[in-house]
Short mmCIF file of C-alpha atoms in Angstrom, two decimals:
data_model
loop_
_atom_site.label_atom_id
_atom_site.label_comp_id
_atom_site.label_asym_id
_atom_site.label_seq_id
_atom_site.Cartn_x
_atom_site.Cartn_y
_atom_site.Cartn_z
CA SER I 1 -0.16 -11.72 -1.96
CA THR I 2 3.02 -10.25 -0.49
CA PRO I 3 1.57 -9.92 3.04
CA LEU I 4 0.38 -13.53 2.71
CA TYR I 5 3.87 -14.59 1.60
CA SER I 6 5.45 -12.67 4.47
CA SER I 7 3.05 -14.19 6.98
CA ALA I 8 3.38 -17.75 5.66
CA ALA I 9 7.16 -17.56 5.39
CA SER I 10 7.42 -16.25 8.96
CA ASP I 11 5.14 -18.97 10.31
CA VAL I 12 7.06 -21.74 8.52
CA TYR I 13 10.34 -20.34 9.87
CA LYS I 14 8.96 -20.11 13.44
CA ARG I 15 7.79 -23.70 13.33
CA GLN I 16 11.13 -24.88 11.94
CA MET I 17 13.01 -23.02 14.69
CA ALA I 18 10.79 -24.64 17.35
CA TYR I 19 11.13 -28.09 15.77
CA THR I 20 14.93 -27.90 15.75
CA GLY I 21 15.03 -26.59 19.33
CA LYS I 22 16.42 -23.13 18.50
CA VAL I 23 13.50 -21.54 20.35
CA SER I 24 11.31 -22.61 23.26
CA ASP I 25 8.13 -23.05 21.23
CA ARG I 26 6.44 -21.82 18.06
CA PHE I 27 5.28 -18.69 19.91
CA ILE I 28 8.88 -17.76 20.78
CA TYR I 29 7.92 -16.87 24.33
CA HIS I 30 11.37 -15.75 25.47
CA ARG I 31 12.24 -12.22 24.32
CA LYS I 32 15.89 -12.91 23.50
CA GLN I 33 14.92 -15.82 21.25
CA ARG I 34 12.90 -13.44 19.07
CA TYR I 35 15.90 -11.54 17.69
CA VAL I 36 16.70 -14.04 14.93
CA PHE I 37 13.03 -14.45 14.10
CA TYR I 38 12.49 -10.70 13.77
CA GLY I 39 15.59 -10.47 11.58
CA MET I 40 14.24 -13.19 9.29
CA SER I 41 10.81 -11.53 9.25
CA LEU I 42 12.39 -8.24 8.24
CA ILE I 43 14.25 -9.98 5.42
CA SER I 44 11.03 -11.68 4.27
CA ILE I 45 9.06 -8.43 4.29
CA ALA I 46 11.95 -6.58 2.62
CA VAL I 47 11.98 -9.15 -0.20
CA GLY I 48 8.26 -8.54 -0.67
CA ALA I 49 8.81 -4.77 -0.58
CA VAL I 50 11.52 -4.98 -3.24
CA ILE I 51 9.25 -7.09 -5.45
CA LEU I 52 6.46 -4.53 -5.07
CA LEU I 53 8.80 -1.63 -5.76
CA ILE I 54 10.09 -3.27 -8.93
CA ALA I 55 6.77 -4.64 -10.17
CA PRO I 56 3.94 -2.36 -11.19
CA SER I 57 1.73 -1.90 -8.14
CA ALA I 58 -0.41 0.81 -6.60
CA PRO I 59 1.31 3.39 -4.38
CA ALA I 60 -1.02 2.42 -1.51
CA THR I 61 0.18 -1.18 -1.80
CA LYS I 62 3.79 -0.04 -1.71
CA SER I 63 2.96 2.11 1.30
CA ILE I 64 1.33 -0.66 3.34
CA ILE I 65 4.21 -3.09 2.78
CA THR I 66 6.62 -0.32 3.82
CA VAL I 67 4.50 0.25 6.93
CA MET I 68 4.69 -3.47 7.72
CA LEU I 69 8.47 -3.37 7.35
CA VAL I 70 8.85 -0.28 9.54
CA THR I 71 6.48 -1.69 12.17
CA VAL I 72 8.33 -5.01 12.44
CA LEU I 73 11.63 -3.11 12.62
CA LEU I 74 10.33 -0.88 15.43
CA ILE I 75 8.89 -3.84 17.35
CA ALA I 76 12.20 -5.68 16.94
CA LEU I 77 14.14 -2.70 18.27
CA ILE I 78 11.76 -2.22 21.19
CA THR I 79 12.05 -5.94 21.99
CA PHE I 80 15.64 -5.36 23.12
CA LYS I 81 14.08 -3.67 26.19
CA LEU I 82 10.45 -4.87 26.29
CA LYS I 83 8.62 -7.75 24.58
CA ALA I 84 6.25 -5.48 22.63
CA SER I 85 3.37 -7.25 20.92
CA ALA I 86 3.70 -7.53 17.13
CA HIS I 87 0.15 -8.93 17.06
CA ALA I 88 -1.16 -5.78 18.75
CA ALA I 89 0.86 -3.62 16.35
CA MET I 90 -0.45 -5.32 13.20
CA SER I 91 -3.97 -5.32 14.61
CA ALA I 92 -3.69 -1.59 15.34
CA ILE I 93 -2.55 -0.96 11.76
CA PHE I 94 -5.66 -2.79 10.60
CA GLY I 95 -7.68 -0.73 13.06
CA MET I 96 -6.35 2.52 11.60
CA VAL I 97 -6.34 1.61 7.92
CA LEU I 98 -9.72 -0.08 7.54
CA PRO I 99 -11.85 2.83 8.84
CA GLY I 100 -9.56 5.29 7.07
CA LEU I 101 -10.16 3.61 3.72
CA LEU I 102 -13.72 2.29 4.07
CA GLY I 103 -15.37 4.85 6.31
CA PRO I 104 -15.82 5.66 9.98
CA TRP I 105 -18.47 2.99 10.65
CA TRP I 106 -15.68 0.40 10.32
CA ILE I 107 -14.23 1.74 13.57
CA VAL I 108 -16.54 -0.57 15.53
CA ALA I 109 -15.33 -3.66 13.66
CA SER I 110 -11.72 -2.53 13.99
CA LEU I 111 -12.03 -1.94 17.73
CA PHE I 112 -13.67 -5.34 18.16
CA VAL I 113 -10.92 -7.12 16.23
CA HIS I 114 -8.13 -5.22 17.96
CA GLY I 115 -9.69 -5.75 21.38
CA THR I 116 -10.06 -9.46 20.68
CA VAL I 117 -6.45 -9.78 19.54
CA CYS I 118 -5.12 -7.93 22.58
CA TRP I 119 -7.38 -9.79 25.00
CA SER I 120 -6.31 -13.17 23.57
CA ARG I 121 -2.60 -12.29 23.82
CA TRP I 122 -3.13 -11.23 27.45
CA TYR I 123 -5.40 -14.18 28.33
CA LEU I 124 -2.90 -16.67 26.88
CA LYS I 125 -0.20 -14.95 28.97
CA LYS I 126 1.85 -14.13 25.89
CA HIS I 127 2.04 -10.41 26.79
CA THR I 128 1.47 -8.03 29.66
CA VAL I 129 -0.84 -5.03 29.35
CA VAL I 130 2.19 -2.72 28.94
CA GLU I 131 3.56 -4.85 26.08
CA LEU I 132 0.16 -4.76 24.38
CA VAL I 133 -0.16 -0.99 24.79
CA VAL I 134 3.32 -0.44 23.34
CA GLY I 135 2.48 -2.67 20.34
CA THR I 136 -0.82 -0.84 19.88
CA VAL I 137 0.84 2.59 19.92
CA VAL I 138 3.50 1.52 17.40
CA GLY I 139 0.86 0.05 15.09
CA ALA I 140 -1.49 3.01 15.41
CA VAL I 141 1.28 5.50 14.60
CA CYS I 142 2.47 3.46 11.62
CA GLY I 143 -1.11 2.96 10.40
CA ALA I 144 -1.75 6.70 10.69
CA GLY I 145 1.40 7.31 8.64
CA HIS I 146 0.04 5.04 5.90
CA LEU I 147 -3.29 6.88 5.92
CA MET I 148 -1.57 10.26 5.67
CA PHE I 149 0.43 8.98 2.70
CA VAL I 150 -2.64 7.57 0.96
CA ALA I 151 -4.75 10.66 1.71
CA GLY I 152 -1.99 12.94 0.44
CA ARG I 153 -2.02 11.35 -3.00
#
C-alpha cells in the first residue's frame, strides 16, 4: 500500500503543478522543473518508509521502500546533469526483483516489461537512449542491492 500511496501522491502533485502552471505539463518535460517534484516525491516516499519502519512489516518490505527512496534520490541527483529516466529505473528494479524472488523464468517477463517501458519513453520523446540507459543502470544496481539484502536474511 505504501508504494501505491507514493505513486498516487506523486501523480496528484504532478497534475496539480501542471494545472497551476508551475511546470510545462504533467510529464514535467523540462529537467529543471523536476527538482521540486523529485523533492516532493522523496518526502512522500520517506513518509511511507517511516510508517513501515515504525509499523510491524517484513524486512523485505522495508528494504524495497528504502530502495525506492534511494533510487529516486539518485535519479534526482543525476537530473542536475542529465534527465535520467525514473520510469526506466523503477522498471529495472522490477526487472531485478521479480526474477530474483520468483525464479529465473520471470526474466523473460521482466525484460519484456522493461523493454516496453523504455521503448515507450523513447518513442514518446520523453527521454534519449542515454537517459534511459542511465535510469536502467541506477534501477538495476538498486534492485540488485535489494536482492542481496533479501538473500542475506
